[in-house]
Coordinates of C-alpha atoms in Angstrom, one line a residue:
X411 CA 0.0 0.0 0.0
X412 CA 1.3 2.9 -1.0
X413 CA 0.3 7.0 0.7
X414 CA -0.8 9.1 -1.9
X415 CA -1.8 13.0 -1.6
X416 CA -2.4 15.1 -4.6
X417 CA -3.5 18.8 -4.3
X418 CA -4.5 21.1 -6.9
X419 CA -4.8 24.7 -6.6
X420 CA -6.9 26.3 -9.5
X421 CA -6.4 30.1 -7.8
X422 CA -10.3 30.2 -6.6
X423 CA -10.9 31.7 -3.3
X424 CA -11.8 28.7 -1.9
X425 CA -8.7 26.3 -3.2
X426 CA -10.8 22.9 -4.2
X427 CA -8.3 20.1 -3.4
X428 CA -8.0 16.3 -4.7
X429 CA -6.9 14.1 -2.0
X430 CA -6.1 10.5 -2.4
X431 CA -4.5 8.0 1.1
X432 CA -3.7 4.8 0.5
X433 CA -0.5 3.9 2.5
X434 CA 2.2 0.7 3.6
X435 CA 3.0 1.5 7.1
X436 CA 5.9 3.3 7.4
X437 CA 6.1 4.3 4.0
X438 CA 6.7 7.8 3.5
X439 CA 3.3 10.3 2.5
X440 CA 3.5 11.1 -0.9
X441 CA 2.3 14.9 -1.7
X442 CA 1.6 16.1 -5.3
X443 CA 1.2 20.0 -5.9
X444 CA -0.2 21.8 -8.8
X445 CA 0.4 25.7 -8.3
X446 CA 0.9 28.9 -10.6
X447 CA 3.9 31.1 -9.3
X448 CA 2.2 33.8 -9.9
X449 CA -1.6 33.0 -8.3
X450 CA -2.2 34.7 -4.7
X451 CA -3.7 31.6 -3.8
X452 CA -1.0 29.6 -4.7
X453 CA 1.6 32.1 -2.9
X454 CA -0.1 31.6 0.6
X455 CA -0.7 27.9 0.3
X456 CA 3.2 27.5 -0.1
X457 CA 4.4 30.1 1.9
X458 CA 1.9 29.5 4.7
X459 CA 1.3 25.9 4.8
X460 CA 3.2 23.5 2.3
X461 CA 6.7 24.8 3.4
X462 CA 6.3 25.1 6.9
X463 CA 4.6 21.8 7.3
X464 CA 7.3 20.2 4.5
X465 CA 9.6 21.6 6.6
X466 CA 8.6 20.1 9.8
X467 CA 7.6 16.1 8.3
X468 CA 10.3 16.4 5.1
X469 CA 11.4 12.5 6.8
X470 CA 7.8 11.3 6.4
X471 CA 7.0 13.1 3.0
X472 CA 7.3 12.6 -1.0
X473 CA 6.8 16.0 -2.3
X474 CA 5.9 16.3 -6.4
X475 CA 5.4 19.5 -7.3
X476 CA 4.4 20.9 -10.7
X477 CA 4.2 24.4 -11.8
X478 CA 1.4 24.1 -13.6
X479 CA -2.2 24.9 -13.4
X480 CA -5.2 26.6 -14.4
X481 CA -3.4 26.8 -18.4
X482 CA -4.0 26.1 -21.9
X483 CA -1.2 24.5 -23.8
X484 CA -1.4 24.1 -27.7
X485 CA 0.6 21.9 -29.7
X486 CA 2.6 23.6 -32.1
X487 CA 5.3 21.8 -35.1
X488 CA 8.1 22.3 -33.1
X489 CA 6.6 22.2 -29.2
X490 CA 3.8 23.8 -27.1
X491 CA 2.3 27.7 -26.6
X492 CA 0.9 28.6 -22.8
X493 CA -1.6 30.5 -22.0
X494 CA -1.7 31.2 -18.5
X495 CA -4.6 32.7 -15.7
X496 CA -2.4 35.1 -14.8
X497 CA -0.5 36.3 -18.2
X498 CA 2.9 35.4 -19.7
X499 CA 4.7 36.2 -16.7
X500 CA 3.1 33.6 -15.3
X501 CA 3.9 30.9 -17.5
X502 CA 7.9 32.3 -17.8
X503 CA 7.5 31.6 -14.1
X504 CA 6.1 28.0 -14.6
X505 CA 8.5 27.3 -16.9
X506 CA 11.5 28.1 -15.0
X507 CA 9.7 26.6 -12.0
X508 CA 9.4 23.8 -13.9
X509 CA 13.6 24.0 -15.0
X510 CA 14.0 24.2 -11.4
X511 CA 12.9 21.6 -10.6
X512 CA 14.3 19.6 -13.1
X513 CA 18.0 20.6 -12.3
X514 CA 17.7 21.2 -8.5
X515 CA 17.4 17.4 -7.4
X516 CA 17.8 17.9 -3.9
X517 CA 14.1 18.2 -2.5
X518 CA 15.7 20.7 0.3
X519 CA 17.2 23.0 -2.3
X520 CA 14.5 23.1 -4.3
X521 CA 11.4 23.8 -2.0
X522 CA 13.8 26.6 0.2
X523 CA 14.2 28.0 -3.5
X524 CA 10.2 27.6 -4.3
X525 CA 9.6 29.2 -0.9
X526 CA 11.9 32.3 -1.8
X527 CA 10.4 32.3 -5.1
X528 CA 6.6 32.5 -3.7
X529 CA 7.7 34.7 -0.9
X530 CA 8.7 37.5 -3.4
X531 CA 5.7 36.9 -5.7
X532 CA 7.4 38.1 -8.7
X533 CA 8.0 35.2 -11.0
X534 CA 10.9 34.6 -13.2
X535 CA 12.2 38.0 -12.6
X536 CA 13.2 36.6 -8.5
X537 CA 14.6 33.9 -10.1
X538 CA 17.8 35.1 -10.7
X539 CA 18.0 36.9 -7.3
X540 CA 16.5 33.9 -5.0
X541 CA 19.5 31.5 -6.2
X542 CA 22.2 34.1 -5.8
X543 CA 20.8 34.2 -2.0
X544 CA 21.0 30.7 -2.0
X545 CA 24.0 29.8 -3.8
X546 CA 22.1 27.6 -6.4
X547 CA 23.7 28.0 -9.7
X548 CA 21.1 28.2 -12.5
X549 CA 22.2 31.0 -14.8

């Protein structure tokens, strides 16, 4: 048996979540995330309650995180166009979110650098200036 969480923020007042628990004792809670870096919602969820509690049960706890959500994608002949709730800047933010997370494969690094990232509520333009405070090369 495996413990499974997912949570999806779609930037409503009222954040509707998805949550599946199935668990093997002992096994650690896993906890998915779908956010938009530049959604108010999504900024106090993570700075309020995911990284603080993540912070606290990080032993016990499987984060997947994905910086995507309330978006339209397109297939185009050479890849995808975003359109995202909140405007381009948004989805420049997803995306390098979503980099992030790709490159930064420690879950420590990465959620202290989502937290940052949330906490100045400015997108990809913090980006640059969030890793320089934390010494986390991705330029």
């Amino acid at each position: 048996m495996i413990i499974h969480i997912t949570l999806l923020l779609l930037g409503l007042t009222a954040s509707p979540c998805l949550a599946e628990v199935t668990g093997e004792p002992g096994a650690p809670v896993k906890v998915s995330v779908y956010y938009e870096t530049l959604c108010p919602d999504s900024q106090r969820f993570i700075t309020n309650q995911l990284y603080p509690v993540w912070l606290n049960l990080m032993d016990i706890m499987e984060i997947d995180i994905n910086a995507y959500g309330k978006a339209n994608d397109t297939e185009v002949d050479d890849g995808y166009v975003f359109e995202c709730q909140h405007g381009p800047d948004e989805c420049e933010g997803n995306i390098m979110m979503a980099c992030a997370r790709e490159y930064i494969e420690e879950d420590e690094f990465f959620m202290t650098f989502l937290n940052c990232i949330m906490s100045e509520f400015e997108g990809a333009s913090a980006g640059e200036l969030v890793s320089l405070w934390l010494e986390i090369a991705l330029f």
